[in-house]
PDB file of C-alpha atoms in Angstrom:
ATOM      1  CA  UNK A   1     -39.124 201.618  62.528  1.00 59.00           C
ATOM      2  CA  UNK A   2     -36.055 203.667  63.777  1.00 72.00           C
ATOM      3  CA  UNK A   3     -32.521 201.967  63.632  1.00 68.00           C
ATOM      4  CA  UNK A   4     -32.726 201.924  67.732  1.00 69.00           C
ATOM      5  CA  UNK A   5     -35.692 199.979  67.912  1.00 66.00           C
ATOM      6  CA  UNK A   6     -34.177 197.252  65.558  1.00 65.00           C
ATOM      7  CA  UNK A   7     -30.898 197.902  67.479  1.00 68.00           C
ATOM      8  CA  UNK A   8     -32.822 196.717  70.644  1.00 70.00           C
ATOM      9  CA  UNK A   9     -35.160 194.140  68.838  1.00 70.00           C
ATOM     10  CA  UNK A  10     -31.976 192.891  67.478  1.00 73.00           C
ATOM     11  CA  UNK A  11     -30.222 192.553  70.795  1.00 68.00           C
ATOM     12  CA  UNK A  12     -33.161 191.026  72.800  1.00 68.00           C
ATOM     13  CA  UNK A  13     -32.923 188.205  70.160  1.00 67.00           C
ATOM     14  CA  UNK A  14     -29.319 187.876  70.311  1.00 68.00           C
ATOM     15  CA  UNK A  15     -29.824 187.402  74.073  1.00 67.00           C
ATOM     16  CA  UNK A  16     -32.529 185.321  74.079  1.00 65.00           C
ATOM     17  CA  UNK A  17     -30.572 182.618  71.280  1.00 63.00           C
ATOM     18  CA  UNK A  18     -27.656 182.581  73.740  1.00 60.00           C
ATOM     19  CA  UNK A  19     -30.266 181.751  76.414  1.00 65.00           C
ATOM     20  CA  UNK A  20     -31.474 179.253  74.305  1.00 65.00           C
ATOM     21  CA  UNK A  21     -27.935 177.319  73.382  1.00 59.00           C
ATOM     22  CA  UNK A  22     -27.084 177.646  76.979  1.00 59.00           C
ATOM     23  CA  UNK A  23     -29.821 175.395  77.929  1.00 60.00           C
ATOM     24  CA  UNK A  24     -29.748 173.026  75.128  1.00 60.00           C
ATOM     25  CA  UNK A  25     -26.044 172.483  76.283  1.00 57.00           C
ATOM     26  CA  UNK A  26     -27.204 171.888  79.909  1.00 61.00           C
ATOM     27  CA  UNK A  27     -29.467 169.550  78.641  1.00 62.00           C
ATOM     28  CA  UNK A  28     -26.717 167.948  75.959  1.00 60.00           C
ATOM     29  CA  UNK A  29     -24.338 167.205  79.194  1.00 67.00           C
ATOM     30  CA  UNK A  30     -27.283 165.994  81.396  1.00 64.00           C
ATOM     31  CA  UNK A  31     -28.096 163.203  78.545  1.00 68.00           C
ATOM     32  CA  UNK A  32     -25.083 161.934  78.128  1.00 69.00           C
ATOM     33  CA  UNK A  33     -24.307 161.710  81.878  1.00 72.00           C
ATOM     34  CA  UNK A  34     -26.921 159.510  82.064  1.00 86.00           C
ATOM     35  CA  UNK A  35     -24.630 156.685  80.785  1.00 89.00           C
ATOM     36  CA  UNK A  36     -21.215 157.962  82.800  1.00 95.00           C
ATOM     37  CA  UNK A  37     -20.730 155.468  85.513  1.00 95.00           C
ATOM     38  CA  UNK A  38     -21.366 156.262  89.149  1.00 94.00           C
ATOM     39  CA  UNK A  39     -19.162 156.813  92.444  1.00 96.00           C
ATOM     40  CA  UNK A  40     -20.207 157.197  95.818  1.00 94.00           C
ATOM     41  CA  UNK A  41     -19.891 161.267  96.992  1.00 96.00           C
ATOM     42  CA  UNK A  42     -20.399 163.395  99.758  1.00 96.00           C
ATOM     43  CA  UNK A  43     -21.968 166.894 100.359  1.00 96.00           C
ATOM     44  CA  UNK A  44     -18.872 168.737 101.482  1.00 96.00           C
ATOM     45  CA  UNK A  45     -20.387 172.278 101.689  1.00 96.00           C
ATOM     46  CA  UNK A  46     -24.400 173.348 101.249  1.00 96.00           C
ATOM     47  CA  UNK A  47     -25.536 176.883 101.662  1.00 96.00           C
ATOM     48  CA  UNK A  48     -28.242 179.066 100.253  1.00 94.00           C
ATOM     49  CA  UNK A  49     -28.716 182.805  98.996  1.00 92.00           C
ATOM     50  CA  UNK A  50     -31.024 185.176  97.685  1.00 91.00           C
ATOM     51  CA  UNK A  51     -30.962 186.306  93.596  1.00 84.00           C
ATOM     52  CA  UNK A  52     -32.972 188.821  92.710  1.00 78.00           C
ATOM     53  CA  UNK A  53     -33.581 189.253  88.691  1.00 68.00           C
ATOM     54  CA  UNK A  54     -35.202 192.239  87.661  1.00 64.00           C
ATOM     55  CA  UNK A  55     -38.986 190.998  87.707  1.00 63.00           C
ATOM     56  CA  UNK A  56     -38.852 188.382  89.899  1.00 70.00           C
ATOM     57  CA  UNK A  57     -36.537 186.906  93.126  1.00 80.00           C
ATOM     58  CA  UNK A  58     -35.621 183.441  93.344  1.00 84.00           C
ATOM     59  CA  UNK A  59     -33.386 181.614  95.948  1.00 91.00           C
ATOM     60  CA  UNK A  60     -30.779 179.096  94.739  1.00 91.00           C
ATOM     61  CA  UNK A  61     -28.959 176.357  96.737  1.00 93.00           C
ATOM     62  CA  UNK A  62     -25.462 175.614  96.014  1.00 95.00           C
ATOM     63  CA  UNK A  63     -23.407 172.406  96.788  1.00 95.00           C
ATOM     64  CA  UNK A  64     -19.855 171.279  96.867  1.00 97.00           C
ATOM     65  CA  UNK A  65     -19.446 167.490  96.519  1.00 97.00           C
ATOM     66  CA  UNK A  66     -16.528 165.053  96.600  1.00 97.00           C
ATOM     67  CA  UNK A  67     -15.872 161.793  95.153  1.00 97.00           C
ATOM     68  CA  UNK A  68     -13.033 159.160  94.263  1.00 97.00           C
ATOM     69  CA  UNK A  69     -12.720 157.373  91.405  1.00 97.00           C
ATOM     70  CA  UNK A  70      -9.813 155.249  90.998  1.00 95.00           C
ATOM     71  CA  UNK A  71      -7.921 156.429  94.814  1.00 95.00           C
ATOM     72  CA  UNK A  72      -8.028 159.832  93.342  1.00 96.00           C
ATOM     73  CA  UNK A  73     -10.223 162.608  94.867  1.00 97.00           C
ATOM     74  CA  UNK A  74     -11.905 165.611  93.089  1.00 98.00           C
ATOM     75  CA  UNK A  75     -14.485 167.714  93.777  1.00 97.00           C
ATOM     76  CA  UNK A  76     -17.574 169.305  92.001  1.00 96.00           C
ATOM     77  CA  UNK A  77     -20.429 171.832  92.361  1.00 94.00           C
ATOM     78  CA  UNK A  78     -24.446 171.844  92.022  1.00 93.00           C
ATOM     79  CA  UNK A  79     -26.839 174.537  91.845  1.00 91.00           C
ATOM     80  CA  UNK A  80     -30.100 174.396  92.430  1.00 88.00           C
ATOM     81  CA  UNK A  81     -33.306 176.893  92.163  1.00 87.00           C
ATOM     82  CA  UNK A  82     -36.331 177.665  94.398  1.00 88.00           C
ATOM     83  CA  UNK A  83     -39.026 180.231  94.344  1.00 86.00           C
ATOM     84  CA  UNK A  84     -39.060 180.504  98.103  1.00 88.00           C
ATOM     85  CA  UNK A  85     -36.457 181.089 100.884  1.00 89.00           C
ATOM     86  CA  UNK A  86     -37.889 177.773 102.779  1.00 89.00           C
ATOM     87  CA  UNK A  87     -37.958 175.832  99.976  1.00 88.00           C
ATOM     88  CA  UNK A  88     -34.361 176.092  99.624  1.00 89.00           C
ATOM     89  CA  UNK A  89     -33.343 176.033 103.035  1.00 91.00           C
ATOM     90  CA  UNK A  90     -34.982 172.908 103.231  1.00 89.00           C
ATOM     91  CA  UNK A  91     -33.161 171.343 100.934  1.00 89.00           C
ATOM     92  CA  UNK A  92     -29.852 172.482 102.026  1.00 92.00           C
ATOM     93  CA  UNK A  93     -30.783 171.357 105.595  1.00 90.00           C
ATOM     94  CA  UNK A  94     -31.506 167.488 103.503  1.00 90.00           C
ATOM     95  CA  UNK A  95     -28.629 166.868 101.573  1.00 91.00           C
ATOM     96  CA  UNK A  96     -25.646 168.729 103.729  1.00 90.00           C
ATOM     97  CA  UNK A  97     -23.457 166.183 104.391  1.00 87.00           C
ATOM     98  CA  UNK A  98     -25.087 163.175 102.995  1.00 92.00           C
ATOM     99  CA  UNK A  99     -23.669 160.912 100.357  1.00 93.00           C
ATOM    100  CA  UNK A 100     -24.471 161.191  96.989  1.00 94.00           C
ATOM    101  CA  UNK A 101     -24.535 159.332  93.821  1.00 93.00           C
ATOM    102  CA  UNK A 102     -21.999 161.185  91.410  1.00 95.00           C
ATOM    103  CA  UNK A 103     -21.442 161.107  87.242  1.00 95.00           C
ATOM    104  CA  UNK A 104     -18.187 161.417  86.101  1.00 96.00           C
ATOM    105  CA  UNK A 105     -17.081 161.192  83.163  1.00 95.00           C
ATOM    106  CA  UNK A 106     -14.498 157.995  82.676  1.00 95.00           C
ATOM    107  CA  UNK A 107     -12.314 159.540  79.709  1.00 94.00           C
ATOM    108  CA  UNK A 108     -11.881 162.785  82.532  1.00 95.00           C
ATOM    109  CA  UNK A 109     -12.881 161.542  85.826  1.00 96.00           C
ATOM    110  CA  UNK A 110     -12.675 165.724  86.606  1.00 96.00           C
ATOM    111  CA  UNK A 111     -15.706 166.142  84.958  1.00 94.00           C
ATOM    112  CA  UNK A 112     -18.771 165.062  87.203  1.00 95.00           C
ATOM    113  CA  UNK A 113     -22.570 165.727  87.459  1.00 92.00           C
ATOM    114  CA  UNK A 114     -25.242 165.326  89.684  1.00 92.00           C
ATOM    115  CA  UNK A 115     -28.279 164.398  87.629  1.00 89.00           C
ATOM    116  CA  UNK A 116     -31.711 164.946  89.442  1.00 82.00           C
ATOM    117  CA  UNK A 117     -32.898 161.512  88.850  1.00 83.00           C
ATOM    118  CA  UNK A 118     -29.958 160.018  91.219  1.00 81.00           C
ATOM    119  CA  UNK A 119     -31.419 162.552  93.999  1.00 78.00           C
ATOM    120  CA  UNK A 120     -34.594 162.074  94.049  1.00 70.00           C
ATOM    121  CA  UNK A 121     -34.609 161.622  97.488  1.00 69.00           C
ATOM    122  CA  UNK A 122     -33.828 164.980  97.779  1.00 63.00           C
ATOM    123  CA  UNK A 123     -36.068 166.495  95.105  1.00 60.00           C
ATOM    124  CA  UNK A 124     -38.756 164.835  96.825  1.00 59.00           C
ATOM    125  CA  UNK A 125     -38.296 166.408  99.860  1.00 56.00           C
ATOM    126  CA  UNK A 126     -37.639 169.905  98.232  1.00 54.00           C
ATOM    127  CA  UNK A 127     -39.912 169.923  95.196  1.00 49.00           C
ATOM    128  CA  UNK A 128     -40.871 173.527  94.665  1.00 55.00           C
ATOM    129  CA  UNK A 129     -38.298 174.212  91.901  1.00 49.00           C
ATOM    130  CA  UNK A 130     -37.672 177.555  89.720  1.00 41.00           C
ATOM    131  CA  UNK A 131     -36.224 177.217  86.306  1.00 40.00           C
ATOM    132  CA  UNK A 132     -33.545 179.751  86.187  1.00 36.00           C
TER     133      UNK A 132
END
């Protein structure tokens, strides 16, 4: 085996652990948003675009919410992946402007999620979903 094969092997691994960590963080936050208490947002912004990854093309729906918590505003984001163009456009055209139900963290009220379970009525309507 020459040293650039194991170079490469060696990368590929190193990329796919940080792949790895990355979503076992995602999924670290999700769980313990799950217990942050709720406030009442609202879809500020909701558009759609095109990725394309080098085997594949997905589309992926971004959101900008707001929500108060104690008289104070602040403001998050949500991203969301589809494997087609209508599939996200749907979505978009469901949950722009609409209120949603927001986690935020209590000890940093900055800090905020939107977990899929408090949208399902969204998901539902939008189900064909790409994990990216």
């Amino acid at each position: 085996m020459t040293a650039e094969i194991q170079q490469s092997g060696i990368f590929v691994l190193a990329v796919l652990l940080a792949i790895m960590a990355e979503r076992g963080w995602q999924w670290l936050r999700r769980r313990a948003a799950r217990s942050w208490p709720v406030a009442e947002g609202y879809v500020e912004r909701a558009s759609w675009r095109q990725l394309n990854g080098h085997s594949n093309r997905y589309f992926v729906a971004d959101l900008a919410y707001s929500y108060v918590v104690g008289g104070q505003f602040f403001a998050g984001y949500y991203r969301r992946s589809f494997s087609t163009a209508a599939a996200a456009a749907a979505f978009i055209e469901i949950v722009r402007a609409r209120e949603v139900q927001v986690r935020y963290n209590p000890a940093q009220p900055t800090r905020s999620l939107l977990l899929a379970e408090d949208m399902r009525e969204f998901m539902a309507a939008a189900p064909e979903r790409v994990a990216v």
